[in-house]
C-alpha cells in the first residue's frame, strides 16, 4: 500500500485506498484514490453515514479522532465512511460499526438506508468532501460499546428531536456537514 502525504504534512495510511466514484444518481463510475477524491476540487464518490438510536429516541454522536485529516474533532452521526468496491452501504456500515464502536449486528436488527443526498463541502485548506451520501438508521437493543480510540475521540447520547430544534445549541458542537444535512432532511416539522 502506498502512503501519501497530503497538504499539511500528515501521513495517512488510508491514502492508498480507493473509493467508488459515482454520478449524481449514485451510479458507479469506477474507482478513484481516496486522497485524490478528497483534495483539490474533489471527485464525487459514494459515502454513507449511520445514525444509531436507543429505545428512547436518543442518537449516538461520535466525535471524530483528532488524527482524522478532515473534520477532526467534529461531532458526527454514529459512524461515517465509504463502501469499498463490491460492498453495499449496509455491509460497509455493519463493518464500520464493529470496527469503530464494537457494535455487532446482534445489537440491532433494523439497519436500513433511509435517504440519499449529494453535497460538497470544503474543510479549511486541507480537503473537500464531494459525496453522494446514503443515510442508514438502526435502533440498538443493546447499547454496550467498545470504541476504538484511533477513530473515536468521544461519544454522547443526545435527544434527536432536541438536537434538531435547537440549532444554536448543536452548532456549538461543530457537527460534520454530512450529519447536519442528514439530520435536517430527516426531521420533518
Coordinates of C-alpha atoms in Angstrom, one line a residue, residues 13-181:
X13 CA -2.5 5.1 5.9
X14 CA -5.8 5.2 4.1
X15 CA -4.4 7.5 1.4
X16 CA -3.6 4.3 -0.6
X17 CA -7.2 3.1 -0.5
X18 CA -9.8 3.6 -3.3
X19 CA -13.3 4.9 -3.1
X20 CA -16.1 4.4 -5.7
X21 CA -16.6 7.4 -8.0
X22 CA -20.3 7.9 -8.8
X23 CA -22.5 10.1 -10.9
X24 CA -25.2 12.3 -9.4
X25 CA -27.6 9.3 -9.2
X26 CA -25.1 7.2 -7.3
X27 CA -24.2 5.0 -10.3
X28 CA -20.6 3.7 -10.1
X29 CA -18.1 5.4 -12.4
X30 CA -15.0 3.4 -11.4
X31 CA -12.5 3.6 -8.6
X32 CA -10.5 6.6 -7.6
X33 CA -7.8 7.1 -5.0
X34 CA -9.3 8.2 -1.7
X35 CA -6.8 11.0 -1.2
X36 CA -7.4 12.3 -4.8
X37 CA -11.2 12.2 -4.1
X38 CA -10.7 14.5 -1.1
X39 CA -8.3 17.1 -2.4
X40 CA -8.4 19.9 -4.8
X41 CA -11.9 20.2 -6.2
X42 CA -12.6 16.6 -5.2
X43 CA -14.1 13.7 -7.1
X44 CA -17.8 12.8 -6.4
X45 CA -17.8 9.4 -4.7
X46 CA -20.0 7.1 -2.7
X47 CA -20.2 7.5 1.1
X48 CA -22.6 6.7 4.0
X49 CA -23.5 8.0 7.4
X50 CA -25.1 5.7 10.0
X51 CA -27.3 7.0 12.8
X52 CA -27.8 4.7 15.8
X53 CA -30.6 5.3 18.2
X54 CA -31.6 3.9 21.6
X55 CA -35.1 3.0 22.6
X56 CA -35.7 6.5 24.0
X57 CA -35.2 8.4 20.7
X58 CA -31.6 9.5 21.5
X59 CA -28.9 9.4 18.8
X60 CA -25.4 8.3 19.5
X61 CA -23.0 11.0 18.3
X62 CA -19.3 10.2 17.9
X63 CA -16.6 12.8 18.0
X64 CA -14.0 12.2 15.2
X65 CA -10.5 11.4 16.2
X66 CA -8.0 14.4 16.2
X67 CA -6.0 12.2 13.8
X68 CA -8.6 12.4 11.1
X69 CA -7.4 14.6 8.1
X70 CA -10.8 16.2 7.5
X71 CA -13.3 17.3 10.2
X72 CA -11.0 16.1 13.0
X73 CA -12.7 16.5 16.5
X74 CA -16.0 17.4 14.9
X75 CA -19.1 15.5 16.1
X76 CA -20.6 13.1 13.6
X77 CA -23.6 10.9 13.4
X78 CA -22.6 7.5 14.8
X79 CA -20.3 6.3 12.0
X80 CA -19.5 7.5 8.5
X81 CA -17.2 6.2 5.8
X82 CA -17.1 4.8 2.2
X83 CA -18.0 1.4 1.0
X84 CA -15.3 -0.4 -1.0
X85 CA -15.8 -1.9 -4.4
X86 CA -18.4 -4.7 -4.2
X87 CA -19.7 -3.7 -0.8
X88 CA -23.2 -2.4 -0.2
X89 CA -23.7 0.6 2.1
X90 CA -25.4 -1.7 4.7
X91 CA -22.4 -4.1 4.6
X92 CA -20.0 -1.2 4.9
X93 CA -22.0 0.3 7.8
X94 CA -22.0 -3.0 9.6
X95 CA -18.3 -3.3 9.2
X96 CA -17.6 0.3 10.4
X97 CA -19.9 -0.1 13.4
X98 CA -18.0 -3.1 14.6
X99 CA -14.5 -1.6 13.8
X100 CA -15.2 1.8 15.3
X101 CA -17.6 1.1 18.2
X102 CA -17.5 -2.7 18.8
X103 CA -21.3 -2.8 17.8
X104 CA -22.3 -6.1 16.2
X105 CA -25.4 -7.0 14.2
X106 CA -26.7 -8.9 17.2
X107 CA -27.2 -5.5 18.9
X108 CA -29.7 -4.2 16.2
X109 CA -31.9 -5.8 13.7
X110 CA -33.2 -2.9 11.5
X111 CA -30.2 -1.3 9.8
X112 CA -31.5 0.2 6.6
X113 CA -30.9 3.0 4.1
X114 CA -33.5 5.8 4.7
X115 CA -32.2 8.6 2.5
X116 CA -29.5 9.6 0.0
X117 CA -28.2 13.1 -1.0
X118 CA -25.3 14.8 -2.7
X119 CA -23.2 17.5 -1.1
X120 CA -19.9 19.2 -1.5
X121 CA -18.1 21.0 1.4
X122 CA -14.5 22.2 1.8
X123 CA -12.6 21.8 5.1
X124 CA -10.1 24.7 5.7
X125 CA -7.4 24.4 3.1
X126 CA -6.9 20.7 3.7
X127 CA -9.5 19.0 1.6
X128 CA -13.1 18.5 0.3
X129 CA -16.0 16.2 0.6
X130 CA -17.9 15.7 -2.6
X131 CA -20.2 12.7 -1.9
X132 CA -23.4 11.0 -2.7
X133 CA -24.2 10.0 0.9
X134 CA -26.5 7.2 1.9
X135 CA -28.1 7.6 5.4
X136 CA -28.6 4.4 7.3
X137 CA -30.5 4.1 10.6
X138 CA -30.9 1.4 13.2
X139 CA -32.1 1.1 16.8
X140 CA -29.8 -0.6 19.3
X141 CA -31.4 -3.2 21.6
X142 CA -28.0 -3.5 23.4
X143 CA -26.1 -0.2 23.9
X144 CA -22.8 -1.7 25.1
X145 CA -20.0 0.0 23.2
X146 CA -16.3 -0.6 22.8
X147 CA -14.9 2.4 20.9
X148 CA -11.6 2.4 19.0
X149 CA -9.7 5.4 20.3
X150 CA -7.9 5.8 17.0
X151 CA -11.3 6.5 15.3
X152 CA -13.5 8.0 18.1
X153 CA -12.5 10.8 20.5
X154 CA -15.7 10.9 22.4
X155 CA -19.3 9.6 22.5
X156 CA -22.5 11.3 23.5
X157 CA -26.2 10.2 23.6
X158 CA -28.4 13.2 22.6
X159 CA -32.1 13.6 22.3
X160 CA -32.5 13.7 18.5
X161 CA -35.5 16.0 18.2
X162 CA -33.9 18.4 20.7
X163 CA -30.7 18.4 18.6
X164 CA -32.6 19.4 15.5
X165 CA -34.9 22.0 17.1
X166 CA -32.1 23.9 18.9
X167 CA -29.6 25.0 16.2
X168 CA -27.7 27.4 18.4
X169 CA -27.0 24.6 20.9
X170 CA -26.0 22.0 18.4
X171 CA -23.8 24.3 16.3
X172 CA -21.6 24.7 19.3
X173 CA -20.8 21.0 18.9
X174 CA -19.2 21.6 15.5
X175 CA -21.2 19.0 13.6
X176 CA -19.8 17.3 10.5
X177 CA -21.6 18.7 7.4
X178 CA -22.9 15.4 6.2
X179 CA -24.5 14.6 9.5
X180 CA -26.1 18.1 9.7
X181 CA -27.6 17.7 6.2

